[in-house]
Amino acid sequence: MDVLGIAKQAGRLVWTNKYLWFFGFFVASAGGGAGAPPKGKPSAGGAEALPGWLWPVLAAAALAGLVALILHVVSEAALIEGIQHRRENRSFGIRLGFSSGLRHFWRVVGVKMLAAAVVLAAAGLIVAPVLLAVFKALPLWIGIPLTILLALAGVPLLLTGYFLYEYALRFAVLEGAPATDAYRAAMGFLHGRIVPSVLLLVTSSVSAIVAAPLALVAAIPAAIVGGIVYLTAGLVPALASGVPVLVVLLVPVFGALGTFRSAVWTLGFLDARKAA
């Protein structure tokens, strides 16, 4: 596998098909998790009531999160099929991307749900000895070392699981396989391709090194705008003005990042399938 050639081809596709950045943004920006719920200060009558303005903000945030999750799934499929189309010099665009994403929506959801279930099960297994030690069901001197050993042993397994996930997505989108069949196909596909998969992972991750400082630079104007508005009008107007500025500036950064990473895996998959 010519990983350097794949990286160059991915870079060209990303630069010459900037409309894919729209989908790339939702793929790249879906890694964050929800934090703990805010706690009110205790008072004599119990927990302090939340401010009235906070409820519509929370409702809007929940709705935005749901829309972003749907767009993430749609964008995952759209990028994979879009890269295949553009590699073969076939036409593609935002409209076709949405059509592709909706067509493959439930297959992609299935692949992601299976991956999430495996990760949660692995995490539970790793922390189980420590939890048993906390509840006095296991000596602490056994629980902590056992958790460390399980974590170390789990690294190559989770890495293999990630490779299977990336390939299963492409079997689901490009070959129309249901989620379970996509993982079975990915297992057979990964056999003998561990080293190329590691190289693809390293190549796709390099873009994050470039994107990180660019994202910090993009955050500066948003922080300035939000800070000025906060000093003059308060928190809510500051968020309402600063967040849109931040999103507008981050879309091209994270869009290019997500598109490049997806392109590397898709091109590597297509090259390997062609050579098989």
Coordinates of C-alpha atoms in Angstrom, one line a residue:
M1 CA 0.0 0.0 0.0
D2 CA 1.4 3.4 -1.1
V3 CA 0.5 5.4 2.0
L4 CA 2.4 8.5 0.9
G5 CA 0.5 8.4 -2.5
I6 CA -2.8 8.0 -0.6
A7 CA -2.0 11.0 1.6
K8 CA -1.2 13.2 -1.5
Q9 CA -4.3 12.0 -3.3
A10 CA -6.4 12.7 -0.2
G11 CA -4.9 16.2 0.1
R12 CA -5.8 17.0 -3.6
L13 CA -9.3 15.7 -3.2
V14 CA -9.8 17.8 0.0
W15 CA -8.5 21.0 -1.6
T16 CA -10.3 20.6 -4.9
N17 CA -13.7 19.6 -3.4
K18 CA -14.2 22.1 -0.7
Y19 CA -18.0 21.5 -0.5
L20 CA -17.0 18.2 1.2
W21 CA -15.8 20.3 4.1
F22 CA -19.5 20.8 5.1
F23 CA -19.7 17.0 5.8
G24 CA -16.2 16.9 7.1
F25 CA -17.1 19.4 9.8
F26 CA -19.8 17.2 11.3
V27 CA -17.6 14.1 11.1
A28 CA -14.7 15.8 12.8
S29 CA -16.6 17.7 15.5
A30 CA -18.5 14.8 16.9
G31 CA -15.9 13.6 19.3
G32 CA -17.0 15.7 22.4
G33 CA -19.1 14.3 25.1
A34 CA -21.7 15.8 27.4
G35 CA -20.5 17.2 30.7
A36 CA -22.1 16.8 34.1
P37 CA -25.4 18.7 34.7
P38 CA -25.1 22.0 36.4
K39 CA -25.8 22.1 40.1
G40 CA -27.7 24.9 41.8
K41 CA -26.5 26.3 45.1
P42 CA -28.3 24.8 48.0
S43 CA -30.7 27.1 49.9
A44 CA -32.9 26.9 53.0
G45 CA -35.8 25.6 50.9
G46 CA -33.8 23.1 48.9
A47 CA -32.1 23.4 45.5
E48 CA -32.2 26.8 44.0
A49 CA -34.4 27.1 40.9
L50 CA -32.8 27.5 37.5
P51 CA -33.1 30.9 35.9
G52 CA -36.0 31.2 33.5
W53 CA -33.8 32.0 30.6
L54 CA -31.8 28.8 31.0
W55 CA -34.7 26.5 30.0
P56 CA -35.0 27.6 26.4
V57 CA -31.2 27.6 26.2
L58 CA -31.1 24.0 27.4
A59 CA -33.9 23.0 25.0
A60 CA -32.2 24.7 22.1
A61 CA -28.9 22.9 23.0
A62 CA -30.6 19.5 23.2
L63 CA -32.2 20.1 19.8
A64 CA -29.0 21.3 18.3
G65 CA -27.2 18.2 19.7
L66 CA -29.8 15.9 18.1
V67 CA -29.5 17.7 14.8
A68 CA -25.7 17.5 15.0
L69 CA -25.8 13.8 15.7
I70 CA -28.1 13.1 12.7
L71 CA -25.8 15.3 10.5
H72 CA -22.8 13.4 11.8
V73 CA -24.2 10.1 10.6
V74 CA -25.4 11.5 7.3
S75 CA -22.0 13.2 6.8
E76 CA -20.1 10.0 7.5
A77 CA -21.7 8.2 4.6
A78 CA -21.7 11.3 2.4
L79 CA -17.9 11.7 2.7
I80 CA -17.2 8.0 2.1
E81 CA -19.3 7.9 -1.1
G82 CA -18.2 11.3 -2.1
I83 CA -14.5 10.4 -2.0
Q84 CA -15.2 7.3 -4.1
H85 CA -17.1 9.4 -6.7
R86 CA -14.5 12.1 -6.9
R87 CA -11.7 9.5 -7.1
E88 CA -13.4 8.1 -10.1
N89 CA -14.0 11.6 -11.6
R90 CA -17.8 11.2 -11.1
S91 CA -19.9 14.2 -10.1
F92 CA -20.9 14.7 -6.5
G93 CA -22.2 17.6 -4.4
I94 CA -24.1 18.6 -1.3
R95 CA -27.4 17.3 -2.6
L96 CA -26.0 14.0 -3.6
G97 CA -24.2 13.8 -0.3
F98 CA -27.4 14.2 1.7
S99 CA -29.1 11.6 -0.6
S100 CA -26.2 9.2 0.1
G101 CA -26.2 9.9 3.8
L102 CA -29.9 9.3 4.2
R103 CA -29.8 6.2 2.1
H104 CA -27.1 4.6 4.3
F105 CA -28.3 6.2 7.5
W106 CA -29.4 3.1 9.4
R107 CA -26.5 1.0 8.3
V108 CA -24.1 3.6 9.6
V109 CA -26.0 3.9 12.8
G110 CA -25.8 0.1 13.3
V111 CA -22.0 0.1 12.7
K112 CA -21.6 3.0 15.2
M113 CA -23.9 1.4 17.8
L114 CA -22.0 -1.9 17.7
A115 CA -18.7 0.0 18.1
A116 CA -20.1 1.9 21.0
A117 CA -21.3 -1.3 22.7
V118 CA -17.9 -2.9 22.4
V119 CA -16.1 0.2 23.8
L120 CA -18.5 0.4 26.7
A121 CA -18.1 -3.3 27.5
A122 CA -14.3 -3.0 27.3
A123 CA -14.3 0.1 29.5
G124 CA -16.5 -1.7 32.1
L125 CA -14.2 -4.7 32.1
I126 CA -11.1 -2.5 32.6
V127 CA -12.5 -0.5 35.5
A128 CA -14.3 -3.5 37.1
P129 CA -11.3 -4.5 39.4
V130 CA -11.0 -1.0 40.8
L131 CA -14.7 -0.8 41.4
L132 CA -14.6 -4.2 43.2
A133 CA -11.8 -2.9 45.3
V134 CA -13.7 0.3 46.2
F135 CA -16.7 -1.8 47.4
K136 CA -14.3 -4.1 49.3
A137 CA -15.0 -7.1 47.1
L138 CA -11.4 -7.3 46.1
P139 CA -8.2 -6.1 47.8
L140 CA -7.0 -2.7 46.6
W141 CA -3.5 -4.1 45.9
I142 CA -5.0 -6.5 43.5
G143 CA -7.6 -4.3 41.9
I144 CA -5.4 -1.4 40.8
P145 CA -2.6 -3.6 39.2
L146 CA -5.2 -5.7 37.5
T147 CA -6.9 -2.7 36.0
I148 CA -3.6 -1.4 34.7
L149 CA -2.8 -4.8 33.2
L150 CA -6.3 -5.0 31.6
A151 CA -5.8 -1.4 30.2
L152 CA -2.4 -2.3 28.7
A153 CA -3.8 -5.5 27.2
G154 CA -6.8 -3.7 25.9
V155 CA -4.8 -1.2 23.8
P156 CA -4.1 -3.5 20.9
L157 CA -7.6 -4.9 21.1
L158 CA -9.2 -1.5 21.0
L159 CA -6.9 -0.5 18.2
T160 CA -8.0 -3.6 16.2
G161 CA -11.5 -2.7 17.0
Y162 CA -11.0 0.8 15.6
F163 CA -9.6 -0.6 12.3
L164 CA -12.6 -2.9 12.1
Y165 CA -14.9 0.1 12.7
E166 CA -13.4 2.1 9.9
Y167 CA -13.5 -0.7 7.4
A168 CA -17.0 -1.8 8.5
L169 CA -18.2 1.8 7.7
R170 CA -16.9 1.5 4.2
F171 CA -18.3 -2.0 3.7
A172 CA -21.7 -0.6 4.8
V173 CA -21.6 2.5 2.6
L174 CA -19.8 1.4 -0.5
E175 CA -21.0 -2.2 -0.6
G176 CA -24.4 -1.9 1.1
A177 CA -23.6 -4.5 3.8
P178 CA -25.8 -4.5 7.0
A179 CA -23.9 -3.6 10.2
T180 CA -23.2 -7.2 11.4
D181 CA -22.2 -8.3 7.8
A182 CA -20.0 -5.2 7.5
Y183 CA -18.1 -6.2 10.6
R184 CA -17.7 -9.8 9.5
A185 CA -16.4 -8.5 6.1
A186 CA -14.1 -6.1 7.9
M187 CA -12.6 -9.0 10.0
G188 CA -11.7 -10.9 6.8
F189 CA -10.4 -7.7 5.2
L190 CA -8.2 -6.8 8.2
H191 CA -6.4 -10.1 8.1
G192 CA -2.8 -9.5 6.9
R193 CA -3.4 -5.7 6.8
I194 CA -2.6 -4.6 10.4
V195 CA 0.6 -2.8 9.4
P196 CA -1.0 -0.9 6.5
S197 CA -3.9 0.0 8.8
V198 CA -1.5 1.4 11.4
L199 CA 0.1 3.5 8.6
L200 CA -3.3 4.8 7.6
L201 CA -4.1 5.7 11.2
V202 CA -0.8 7.6 11.5
T203 CA -1.4 9.4 8.2
S204 CA -5.0 10.4 9.0
S205 CA -3.9 11.6 12.4
V206 CA -1.2 13.9 11.1
S207 CA -3.9 16.4 10.0
A208 CA -5.0 16.9 13.6
I209 CA -1.5 18.2 14.4
V210 CA -2.0 20.9 11.7
A211 CA -5.6 21.6 12.7
A212 CA -5.0 22.1 16.4
P213 CA -3.1 25.4 16.2
L214 CA -5.4 26.6 13.4
A215 CA -8.4 26.0 15.7
L216 CA -6.7 28.0 18.5
V217 CA -6.1 30.9 16.1
A218 CA -9.7 30.7 14.9
A219 CA -10.9 30.9 18.5
I220 CA -9.2 34.3 19.2
P221 CA -11.6 36.5 17.2
A222 CA -14.6 34.7 18.7
A223 CA -13.2 35.2 22.2
I224 CA -12.6 38.9 21.5
V225 CA -16.1 39.4 20.2
G226 CA -17.7 37.5 23.0
G227 CA -15.6 39.3 25.6
I228 CA -16.5 42.7 24.4
V229 CA -20.3 41.9 24.3
Y230 CA -20.1 40.3 27.7
L231 CA -18.6 43.5 29.2
T232 CA -21.4 45.6 27.7
A233 CA -24.5 43.3 27.6
G234 CA -23.9 40.2 29.7
L235 CA -23.5 36.4 29.3
V236 CA -26.3 35.4 27.0
P237 CA -25.7 38.1 24.3
A238 CA -22.0 37.3 24.6
L239 CA -22.7 33.6 23.8
A240 CA -25.1 34.5 21.1
S241 CA -22.5 36.7 19.3
G242 CA -19.3 34.7 20.1
V243 CA -20.4 31.2 19.3
P244 CA -21.6 31.9 15.7
V245 CA -18.2 33.6 15.0
L246 CA -16.4 30.6 16.4
V247 CA -18.4 28.1 14.4
V248 CA -18.0 30.1 11.2
L249 CA -14.2 30.2 11.7
L250 CA -14.0 26.5 12.8
V251 CA -16.0 25.1 9.9
P252 CA -13.2 25.2 7.3
V253 CA -10.6 23.9 9.8
F254 CA -12.6 21.0 11.1
G255 CA -14.2 20.5 7.7
A256 CA -10.9 20.0 6.0
L257 CA -9.7 17.8 8.9
G258 CA -12.7 15.5 8.8
T259 CA -12.6 15.2 5.0
F260 CA -8.9 14.4 4.9
R261 CA -9.2 11.7 7.6
S262 CA -12.2 10.1 5.9
A263 CA -10.4 10.3 2.5
V264 CA -7.3 8.5 3.8
W265 CA -9.3 5.6 5.1
T266 CA -11.6 5.4 2.0
L267 CA -8.7 5.6 -0.5
G268 CA -6.8 3.0 1.5
F269 CA -9.8 0.7 1.5
L270 CA -10.5 1.2 -2.2
D271 CA -6.8 0.6 -3.1
A272 CA -6.7 -2.6 -1.1
R273 CA -10.0 -3.9 -2.5
K274 CA -8.7 -3.2 -6.0
A275 CA -5.5 -5.0 -5.4
A276 CA -7.2 -8.0 -3.8

